Short mmCIF file of C-alpha atoms and ligand atoms in Angstrom, two decimals:
data_model
loop_
_atom_site.label_atom_id
_atom_site.label_comp_id
_atom_site.label_asym_id
_atom_site.label_seq_id
_atom_site.Cartn_x
_atom_site.Cartn_y
_atom_site.Cartn_z
CA MET H 1 -51.48 130.29 -70.87
CA THR H 2 -51.38 127.02 -69.52
CA ALA H 3 -54.63 124.18 -70.16
CA GLU H 4 -55.95 124.91 -67.12
CA THR H 5 -56.48 129.60 -67.45
CA SER H 6 -57.41 128.48 -71.19
CA GLY H 7 -60.83 127.56 -70.38
CA THR H 8 -62.46 126.63 -74.39
CA THR H 9 -60.38 127.98 -76.37
CA SER H 10 -57.85 125.67 -76.30
CA THR H 11 -54.57 124.89 -78.61
CA ALA H 12 -56.38 122.05 -79.84
CA LYS H 13 -59.98 123.08 -80.52
CA GLN H 14 -57.74 126.36 -82.61
CA ASN H 15 -55.96 123.28 -84.30
CA ARG H 16 -58.76 120.64 -85.15
CA GLY H 17 -56.56 118.72 -82.91
CA GLY H 18 -53.69 116.19 -83.73
CA LEU H 19 -51.46 118.82 -82.72
CA GLU H 20 -51.08 120.73 -86.00
CA GLY H 21 -48.33 123.66 -86.14
CA VAL H 22 -47.29 122.88 -82.43
CA ILE H 23 -43.77 123.09 -82.39
CA ALA H 24 -42.96 120.33 -79.42
CA ALA H 25 -38.83 119.72 -79.67
CA THR H 26 -36.07 121.81 -80.62
CA THR H 27 -33.78 120.21 -83.28
CA ALA H 28 -30.75 120.56 -85.82
CA LEU H 29 -31.38 117.64 -87.20
CA SER H 30 -33.74 118.42 -90.95
CA LYS H 31 -36.04 120.78 -91.15
CA VAL H 32 -39.86 120.59 -93.66
CA GLU H 33 -40.79 123.67 -95.01
CA GLY H 34 -43.91 123.25 -96.32
CA THR H 35 -45.11 125.70 -97.83
CA ALA H 36 -42.19 125.97 -100.14
CA GLY H 37 -42.02 122.34 -100.74
CA ARG H 38 -38.22 122.60 -99.18
CA LEU H 39 -36.30 119.93 -97.15
CA ILE H 40 -33.25 120.29 -95.18
CA TYR H 41 -30.68 117.73 -93.50
CA ARG H 42 -28.31 119.94 -91.30
CA GLY H 43 -28.95 122.82 -93.39
CA TYR H 44 -27.97 120.92 -96.89
CA ASN H 45 -31.27 120.53 -99.20
CA ILE H 46 -32.86 116.74 -100.31
CA HIS H 47 -31.75 117.96 -104.00
CA ASP H 48 -28.42 117.54 -103.31
CA LEU H 49 -28.13 115.10 -101.14
CA ALA H 50 -30.35 112.81 -103.34
CA ARG H 51 -28.70 111.81 -106.20
CA THR H 52 -24.44 112.01 -105.07
CA THR H 53 -24.92 110.59 -101.43
CA SER H 54 -25.27 106.85 -99.57
CA PHE H 55 -27.05 105.87 -97.43
CA GLU H 56 -24.09 105.94 -94.71
CA GLU H 57 -22.89 109.18 -95.62
CA ILE H 58 -26.40 110.47 -94.07
CA ALA H 59 -26.88 108.54 -90.81
CA TYR H 60 -23.46 110.44 -90.48
CA LEU H 61 -24.40 113.24 -91.32
CA LEU H 62 -28.06 112.31 -89.20
CA TRP H 63 -25.77 110.99 -86.17
CA TYR H 64 -22.04 113.33 -85.87
CA GLY H 65 -23.37 116.72 -87.84
CA LYS H 66 -21.49 116.77 -90.34
CA LEU H 67 -20.66 115.55 -93.52
CA PRO H 68 -18.12 112.57 -92.80
CA THR H 69 -15.01 112.77 -94.69
CA LYS H 70 -13.66 109.58 -96.64
CA MET H 71 -11.74 108.36 -93.89
CA GLU H 72 -14.59 109.14 -91.07
CA LEU H 73 -16.83 107.36 -93.43
CA VAL H 74 -14.72 104.04 -94.07
CA ASP H 75 -14.55 104.66 -90.05
CA LEU H 76 -18.28 104.66 -89.46
CA LYS H 77 -18.51 101.19 -92.43
CA ILE H 78 -16.10 99.96 -91.11
CA GLN H 79 -18.27 99.65 -87.06
CA MET H 80 -21.42 99.00 -89.23
CA LEU H 81 -20.09 96.31 -90.30
CA GLU H 82 -18.80 94.44 -87.61
CA GLU H 83 -22.52 94.95 -85.95
CA ARG H 84 -23.73 92.90 -89.39
CA THR H 85 -24.86 89.21 -87.30
CA LEU H 86 -28.31 88.56 -85.64
CA PRO H 87 -27.61 87.08 -82.42
CA THR H 88 -28.73 83.41 -82.11
CA GLY H 89 -32.01 84.76 -79.58
CA VAL H 90 -33.22 87.14 -82.62
CA LEU H 91 -32.82 84.04 -85.50
CA GLN H 92 -35.16 81.96 -83.00
CA VAL H 93 -37.98 84.51 -82.54
CA LEU H 94 -38.14 85.16 -86.85
CA ASN H 95 -38.19 81.46 -86.39
CA TYR H 96 -41.24 81.03 -84.42
CA LEU H 97 -42.88 83.98 -85.31
CA PRO H 98 -45.67 82.58 -88.54
CA PRO H 99 -45.02 82.88 -92.28
CA THR H 100 -48.07 84.49 -92.65
CA ALA H 101 -46.93 87.97 -90.21
CA ALA H 102 -46.82 91.06 -91.55
CA PRO H 103 -43.32 92.17 -91.37
CA MET H 104 -43.77 94.84 -89.73
CA ASP H 105 -44.66 93.31 -86.91
CA VAL H 106 -41.85 91.32 -87.60
CA LEU H 107 -39.63 94.09 -87.28
CA ARG H 108 -40.81 95.59 -84.23
CA THR H 109 -40.90 92.68 -82.61
CA ALA H 110 -37.33 91.42 -84.09
CA VAL H 111 -36.01 95.33 -82.68
CA SER H 112 -37.54 94.70 -79.50
CA ALA H 113 -36.12 90.74 -78.55
CA PHE H 114 -32.76 92.27 -79.86
CA GLY H 115 -32.89 95.28 -77.62
CA ALA H 116 -33.92 92.74 -74.43
CA SER H 117 -30.49 90.57 -75.09
CA THR H 118 -27.84 93.50 -76.21
CA ILE H 119 -29.04 97.35 -75.48
CA GLN H 120 -29.30 98.60 -71.27
CA GLY H 121 -28.91 101.83 -70.43
CA LYS H 122 -28.74 105.26 -71.94
CA PRO H 123 -28.42 105.86 -75.31
CA THR H 124 -25.35 106.05 -77.17
CA LEU H 125 -24.67 106.50 -80.51
CA ASP H 126 -23.33 102.93 -80.69
CA GLN H 127 -26.63 101.68 -80.06
CA ALA H 128 -27.76 103.60 -82.63
CA ILE H 129 -25.22 102.04 -85.51
CA ALA H 130 -25.60 98.67 -83.95
CA LEU H 131 -29.91 98.76 -84.08
CA THR H 132 -29.37 100.72 -87.76
CA GLU H 133 -27.48 97.79 -89.10
CA ARG H 134 -29.85 95.27 -87.96
CA PHE H 135 -32.81 96.38 -89.74
CA PRO H 136 -31.92 94.78 -92.98
CA LEU H 137 -30.53 92.12 -91.94
CA ILE H 138 -33.78 91.22 -89.51
CA LEU H 139 -36.30 91.54 -92.88
CA ALA H 140 -33.82 89.97 -94.93
CA ALA H 141 -33.97 86.76 -92.58
CA PHE H 142 -37.57 87.21 -91.71
CA HIS H 143 -38.16 87.27 -95.90
CA ARG H 144 -36.20 84.88 -96.12
CA ILE H 145 -37.16 81.96 -93.82
CA ARG H 146 -40.98 82.80 -94.54
CA ASN H 147 -40.27 81.80 -97.92
CA GLY H 148 -38.82 78.18 -96.78
CA LEU H 149 -35.22 79.25 -97.02
CA GLU H 150 -32.43 79.56 -94.84
CA PRO H 151 -30.89 83.24 -94.12
CA LEU H 152 -27.78 83.97 -95.66
CA GLU H 153 -24.55 85.46 -94.06
CA ALA H 154 -24.23 89.15 -94.49
CA HIS H 155 -21.75 90.04 -97.24
CA PRO H 156 -18.40 91.96 -95.85
CA GLU H 157 -18.31 93.86 -98.96
CA LEU H 158 -21.41 95.41 -99.37
CA GLY H 159 -22.91 98.58 -98.08
CA TYR H 160 -25.99 98.97 -96.70
CA ALA H 161 -28.30 98.82 -99.72
CA ALA H 162 -26.99 96.54 -101.49
CA ASN H 163 -26.36 93.62 -98.40
CA TYR H 164 -29.69 94.20 -98.13
CA LEU H 165 -30.65 93.37 -101.40
CA TYR H 166 -28.10 90.44 -101.57
CA LEU H 167 -29.53 88.98 -98.68
CA LEU H 168 -33.02 88.84 -99.97
CA THR H 169 -32.11 87.14 -102.77
CA GLY H 170 -28.28 86.04 -102.78
CA GLN H 171 -28.18 87.10 -106.26
CA MET H 172 -25.43 90.27 -106.37
CA PRO H 173 -27.62 93.34 -107.14
CA LYS H 174 -27.89 94.94 -110.30
CA GLU H 175 -25.83 98.88 -109.45
CA GLU H 176 -28.97 100.40 -110.60
CA HIS H 177 -31.25 98.75 -107.93
CA VAL H 178 -28.60 99.52 -105.28
CA ARG H 179 -28.44 103.11 -106.20
CA ALA H 180 -31.89 103.62 -106.55
CA LEU H 181 -32.51 101.67 -103.23
CA ASP H 182 -29.36 103.74 -101.60
CA ALA H 183 -31.56 107.27 -103.07
CA TYR H 184 -35.24 105.99 -101.27
CA LEU H 185 -33.09 105.27 -98.36
CA VAL H 186 -30.97 108.89 -98.00
CA LEU H 187 -34.61 110.68 -99.02
CA LEU H 188 -36.47 108.85 -95.60
CA ALA H 189 -34.10 109.17 -93.06
CA ASP H 190 -35.61 112.03 -91.59
CA HIS H 191 -38.99 114.34 -92.28
CA GLY H 192 -38.74 117.25 -88.68
CA MET H 193 -41.41 116.30 -85.79
CA ASN H 194 -43.36 113.40 -87.65
CA ALA H 195 -45.33 111.20 -86.12
CA SER H 196 -43.08 108.28 -85.74
CA THR H 197 -40.15 110.18 -84.96
CA PHE H 198 -42.24 111.85 -81.99
CA THR H 199 -43.15 109.21 -80.55
CA ALA H 200 -39.75 108.18 -80.95
CA ARG H 201 -38.60 111.27 -78.66
CA VAL H 202 -41.29 111.12 -76.18
CA ILE H 203 -40.00 107.48 -75.34
CA ALA H 204 -36.37 109.18 -75.45
CA SER H 205 -37.53 111.67 -72.64
CA THR H 206 -39.52 109.22 -69.72
CA GLU H 207 -35.07 108.23 -69.73
CA SER H 208 -36.04 105.24 -71.47
CA ASP H 209 -33.92 102.53 -73.83
CA ILE H 210 -32.76 103.34 -77.44
CA ALA H 211 -34.13 100.07 -78.52
CA SER H 212 -38.35 100.65 -76.85
CA THR H 213 -38.00 104.18 -78.26
CA VAL H 214 -37.18 102.63 -81.78
CA VAL H 215 -39.95 99.50 -81.19
CA GLY H 216 -42.62 102.69 -80.40
CA ALA H 217 -41.48 104.39 -83.03
CA ILE H 218 -41.79 101.70 -86.46
CA GLY H 219 -45.44 101.01 -84.15
CA ALA H 220 -45.83 104.56 -84.90
CA LEU H 221 -44.62 104.48 -88.91
CA LYS H 222 -46.80 101.69 -89.56
CA GLY H 223 -50.42 102.72 -89.79
CA PRO H 224 -50.96 104.12 -93.36
CA LEU H 225 -51.76 107.61 -92.69
CA HIS H 226 -47.77 108.06 -91.94
CA GLY H 227 -45.60 105.29 -93.21
CA GLY H 228 -48.14 102.24 -93.96
CA ALA H 229 -49.26 103.79 -97.28
CA PRO H 230 -46.56 102.52 -100.29
CA SER H 231 -48.23 98.72 -99.88
CA LYS H 232 -51.40 100.74 -100.00
CA VAL H 233 -50.83 102.81 -103.03
CA GLN H 234 -48.67 99.34 -104.97
CA GLU H 235 -52.43 97.38 -104.23
CA MET H 236 -54.13 100.96 -105.59
CA LEU H 237 -52.40 100.51 -108.98
CA ASP H 238 -52.57 96.46 -109.08
CA ALA H 239 -56.33 97.15 -108.70
CA ILE H 240 -56.43 100.19 -111.17
CA GLY H 241 -54.91 98.40 -114.04
CA THR H 242 -55.05 99.80 -116.90
CA GLU H 243 -55.15 103.77 -117.20
CA ASP H 244 -58.38 103.76 -118.92
CA ARG H 245 -59.95 101.82 -115.23
CA ALA H 246 -58.02 104.74 -113.40
CA GLU H 247 -60.88 107.73 -113.99
CA SER H 248 -63.69 105.42 -112.05
CA TRP H 249 -61.44 103.92 -109.74
CA LEU H 250 -60.16 107.13 -108.33
CA ARG H 251 -64.04 108.36 -108.57
CA ASP H 252 -66.01 105.59 -106.76
CA SER H 253 -62.85 105.20 -104.21
CA LEU H 254 -63.65 109.05 -103.59
CA ALA H 255 -67.11 108.70 -103.38
CA ARG H 256 -66.83 106.13 -100.81
CA GLY H 257 -65.26 108.79 -98.55
CA ASP H 258 -61.84 106.90 -98.66
CA ARG H 259 -58.54 109.01 -98.84
CA LEU H 260 -56.57 108.14 -101.61
CA MET H 261 -53.22 106.70 -100.61
CA GLY H 262 -50.07 108.70 -101.25
CA PHE H 263 -52.07 112.03 -101.41
CA GLY H 264 -51.92 115.11 -98.71
CA HIS H 265 -49.27 115.97 -96.00
CA ARG H 266 -49.85 118.26 -92.69
CA VAL H 267 -47.00 119.83 -93.53
CA TYR H 268 -46.45 120.41 -97.68
CA LYS H 269 -49.08 122.31 -99.06
CA THR H 270 -47.17 122.00 -102.04
CA GLU H 271 -44.81 119.05 -103.60
CA ASP H 272 -43.21 117.00 -101.05
CA PRO H 273 -39.58 117.41 -102.76
CA ARG H 274 -38.84 113.67 -102.37
CA ALA H 275 -41.67 113.07 -104.28
CA GLU H 276 -40.31 114.58 -107.29
CA GLU H 277 -37.26 113.35 -106.33
CA LEU H 278 -38.59 109.90 -106.61
CA ARG H 279 -40.86 110.33 -109.97
CA GLU H 280 -38.02 111.26 -111.72
CA MET H 281 -36.49 107.77 -110.31
CA ALA H 282 -39.12 105.84 -110.83
CA ARG H 283 -39.70 107.80 -114.44
CA ILE H 284 -36.36 105.46 -115.44
CA ALA H 285 -36.58 102.45 -113.11
CA ASP H 286 -39.90 100.80 -114.86
CA PRO H 287 -41.21 102.99 -117.09
CA GLN H 288 -44.58 100.76 -118.01
CA GLN H 289 -45.68 101.15 -114.23
CA PHE H 290 -44.52 104.77 -114.04
CA ALA H 291 -46.71 105.46 -117.70
CA LEU H 292 -49.66 103.68 -114.97
CA ALA H 293 -48.55 106.08 -111.97
CA HIS H 294 -48.16 109.14 -113.74
CA LYS H 295 -51.77 108.35 -115.01
CA VAL H 296 -52.83 107.91 -112.10
CA GLU H 297 -51.50 111.04 -109.85
CA GLU H 298 -52.86 113.35 -112.69
CA LEU H 299 -56.14 112.17 -112.31
CA ALA H 300 -55.78 111.59 -108.65
CA LEU H 301 -54.92 115.50 -108.42
CA ALA H 302 -57.84 116.93 -110.43
CA LEU H 303 -60.33 114.48 -108.36
CA LEU H 304 -58.63 116.04 -105.29
CA GLU H 305 -58.83 119.47 -106.60
CA GLU H 306 -62.28 119.24 -107.67
CA GLN H 307 -63.60 117.36 -104.50
CA LYS H 308 -61.79 119.05 -101.92
CA PRO H 309 -61.53 122.24 -103.32
CA GLY H 310 -59.11 124.68 -101.05
CA ARG H 311 -56.82 121.58 -99.15
CA ARG H 312 -54.15 121.91 -100.94
CA LEU H 313 -53.76 118.30 -101.36
CA TYR H 314 -50.19 116.99 -103.48
CA THR H 315 -48.39 113.37 -104.27
CA ASN H 316 -46.32 112.86 -100.34
CA VAL H 317 -43.09 111.25 -100.54
CA GLU H 318 -45.56 107.27 -100.18
CA PHE H 319 -46.99 107.48 -103.83
CA TYR H 320 -43.69 107.40 -106.19
CA SER H 321 -41.58 104.85 -103.71
CA ALA H 322 -43.95 102.34 -104.25
CA VAL H 323 -43.15 102.46 -107.96
CA VAL H 324 -39.19 102.68 -106.61
CA LEU H 325 -39.29 100.13 -104.63
CA SER H 326 -41.36 97.49 -106.23
CA SER H 327 -38.81 98.35 -109.47
CA VAL H 328 -35.82 97.02 -107.33
CA GLY H 329 -37.32 93.98 -106.32
CA LEU H 330 -39.49 94.48 -102.88
CA PRO H 331 -42.40 93.29 -102.43
CA GLY H 332 -45.35 95.42 -101.48
CA ASP H 333 -45.39 94.15 -97.37
CA LEU H 334 -41.39 95.09 -97.27
CA PHE H 335 -41.65 99.04 -98.68
CA THR H 336 -42.47 100.05 -95.33
CA PRO H 337 -40.79 97.68 -93.03
CA THR H 338 -37.69 98.80 -95.66
CA PHE H 339 -38.73 103.17 -95.37
CA ALA H 340 -38.00 101.96 -91.22
CA ALA H 341 -34.61 100.92 -92.13
CA SER H 342 -33.72 104.16 -93.45
CA ARG H 343 -35.96 106.47 -90.77
CA VAL H 344 -34.39 104.31 -88.37
CA ALA H 345 -31.17 106.36 -88.80
CA GLY H 346 -33.05 109.63 -88.02
CA TRP H 347 -35.65 108.07 -84.44
CA THR H 348 -31.86 107.33 -83.04
CA ALA H 349 -30.58 110.73 -84.06
CA HIS H 350 -33.53 112.35 -82.77
CA VAL H 351 -33.12 110.23 -79.61
CA LEU H 352 -29.69 110.97 -78.88
CA GLU H 353 -30.95 114.62 -79.49
CA GLN H 354 -33.53 114.69 -77.14
CA VAL H 355 -31.48 112.52 -74.08
CA ALA H 356 -28.49 115.64 -74.28
CA ASN H 357 -30.67 118.40 -73.65
CA ASN H 358 -34.02 116.68 -71.85
CA ARG H 359 -37.02 117.32 -70.08
CA LEU H 360 -40.28 115.03 -69.57
CA ILE H 361 -42.33 115.19 -72.90
CA ARG H 362 -45.86 115.19 -70.89
CA PRO H 363 -48.47 117.26 -72.66
CA GLU H 364 -52.01 117.99 -71.08
CA ALA H 365 -55.69 116.96 -72.24
CA GLU H 366 -58.59 119.28 -72.14
CA TYR H 367 -61.07 117.47 -70.27
CA THR H 368 -64.42 117.07 -71.97
CA GLY H 369 -66.45 114.89 -69.08
CA PRO H 370 -68.73 115.23 -66.40
CA ILE H 371 -67.25 117.11 -64.27
CA GLU H 372 -69.27 116.44 -60.84
CA GLN H 373 -71.35 112.59 -61.12
CA GLN H 374 -73.14 111.17 -57.91
CA PHE H 375 -71.13 108.14 -56.59
CA VAL H 376 -73.38 105.35 -56.70
CA PRO H 377 -72.03 101.25 -55.02
CA LEU H 378 -72.00 98.55 -57.15
CA ASP H 379 -74.87 96.39 -55.52
CA GLU H 380 -77.41 99.45 -55.88
CA ARG H 381 -76.37 100.48 -59.30
CA GLN H 382 -79.19 100.16 -61.88
N1 ACO C 1 -57.45 111.21 -99.86
C1 ACO C 1 -58.70 112.29 -99.79
N2 ACO C 1 -58.56 113.04 -98.98
C2 ACO C 1 -58.03 113.92 -98.56
C3 ACO C 1 -56.81 113.38 -98.70
C4 ACO C 1 -56.16 112.17 -99.42
N3 ACO C 1 -55.27 111.33 -99.59
N4 ACO C 1 -55.84 113.98 -97.21
C5 ACO C 1 -56.07 114.59 -96.98
N5 ACO C 1 -57.83 114.45 -97.68
C6 ACO C 1 -58.99 115.44 -96.99
C7 ACO C 1 -59.53 115.06 -95.41
O1 ACO C 1 -60.40 114.59 -96.06
C8 ACO C 1 -60.09 116.64 -95.55
O2 ACO C 1 -61.15 117.14 -95.76
P1 ACO C 1 -62.64 117.86 -95.40
O3 ACO C 1 -62.14 118.69 -95.04
O4 ACO C 1 -63.47 117.76 -96.28
O5 ACO C 1 -62.67 116.83 -94.19
C9 ACO C 1 -59.20 117.47 -95.97
O6 ACO C 1 -58.75 116.86 -96.90
C10 ACO C 1 -57.96 117.95 -94.77
O7 ACO C 1 -57.22 116.33 -94.39
P2 ACO C 1 -56.74 116.14 -92.72
O8 ACO C 1 -57.43 114.77 -92.45
O9 ACO C 1 -57.23 117.20 -91.65
O10 ACO C 1 -55.32 116.38 -93.17
P3 ACO C 1 -54.02 116.16 -92.27
O11 ACO C 1 -53.17 116.64 -91.87
O12 ACO C 1 -54.62 115.78 -90.47
O13 ACO C 1 -53.48 114.42 -92.50
C11 ACO C 1 -52.50 112.89 -93.63
C12 ACO C 1 -52.87 114.63 -93.43
C13 ACO C 1 -52.94 111.93 -93.05
C14 ACO C 1 -51.48 112.46 -94.55
C15 ACO C 1 -53.91 112.87 -94.97
O14 ACO C 1 -53.28 113.21 -96.23
C16 ACO C 1 -54.42 111.55 -95.82
O15 ACO C 1 -54.74 110.50 -94.89
N6 ACO C 1 -53.34 111.17 -96.83
C17 ACO C 1 -53.25 109.40 -97.01
C18 ACO C 1 -52.66 108.42 -96.82
C19 ACO C 1 -50.86 108.51 -96.84
O16 ACO C 1 -50.39 109.68 -97.83
N7 ACO C 1 -49.80 108.83 -95.99
C20 ACO C 1 -48.54 109.27 -95.71
C21 ACO C 1 -48.72 110.38 -95.75
S1 ACO C 1 -46.81 110.87 -95.49
C22 ACO C 1 -45.97 109.83 -94.29
O17 ACO C 1 -46.44 110.20 -93.40
C23 ACO C 1 -44.30 109.86 -94.78
#
């Protein structure tokens, strides 16, 4: 049945809008099982991948459809290494932007500048790799520029996660920080038809270029209902400060009608498996911050159950992301851009999947305005 013939019982109405439950594409990349609380990347359970693989391995899995052999991983790393510089034009853009600019806006602008200067034609895997490798370079260069420092040359011997940390500070990162960041990047690399991935696929479906798909996806990820939540989780933890203040802070927040950041999910109606991994990482990475976060989590879940009974609101990936990312030394406003530095692998893999079997994504809207109005020329209108 089309929207035109379906009358008032449209899908949008039945689903309360937001395309809830609508299958918008087929994908072999990742599957989110909301009731079971299960996430797989190409058939591999996220719990098996999180602790032992690197971001590069998972990017390979998403891009090529299989886990790499040692040699294949070396080849990918060599190709990524060859992309480990920023064009002068992109550095000029970073220097031109105000130091107070939000890093997510800077990332969006710099990716657009990078695309304008280097990317043409139909999306390719080489372009996906070139774009992905630029994310940490852009973020670290801007972070240094805004602090009055020169951007650094990338380190040729470090992997994706370690090079990012090195470029921010100029110090060789601690092994435990690299491992924590790598696990975070693995956990966030893809997640079914989330809002930013959908955005990327819509843009790809018009036969636009890959940089445009990623620029659009960054814009979608930025919002607090999607990837913008972890810095707000950090703000919440900072505002609460101590465990004894948590309950009154959370009650006041809910009484104002605010949403508690880091809780609830469109698909998961049980615990997000990524939150489970990140909780354990946070427990080890920063025991003090973990103690506060854990108390806040317990109280938030109890209050959400009390005040939103039956809504099945659980901890999502963003809650403990904040603790993990801050434990490796990232400032709060780099949390969401760092999420983007992981999800770009998923976005680009989805774009390549879309173009391989493309049909323009063009849904319909249910019109709710007036049907027949009498037109009155401007000079006769009252
Ligand atoms: N705090 C308080 N109440 C909530 C929350 C929350 N975090 N999340 C949902 N609810 C309530 C809603 O108010 C609504 O209540 P109502 O039925 O009384 O109106 C009910 O639960 C259902 O909410 P919806 O808005 O229908 O849920 P939806 O699927 O549209 O939203 C979302 C999912 C956006 C993630 C939501 O849970 C939310 O805003 N969470 C906070 C922001 C956040 O953590 N975002 C990160 C998500 S993870 C990611 O994108 C990577």
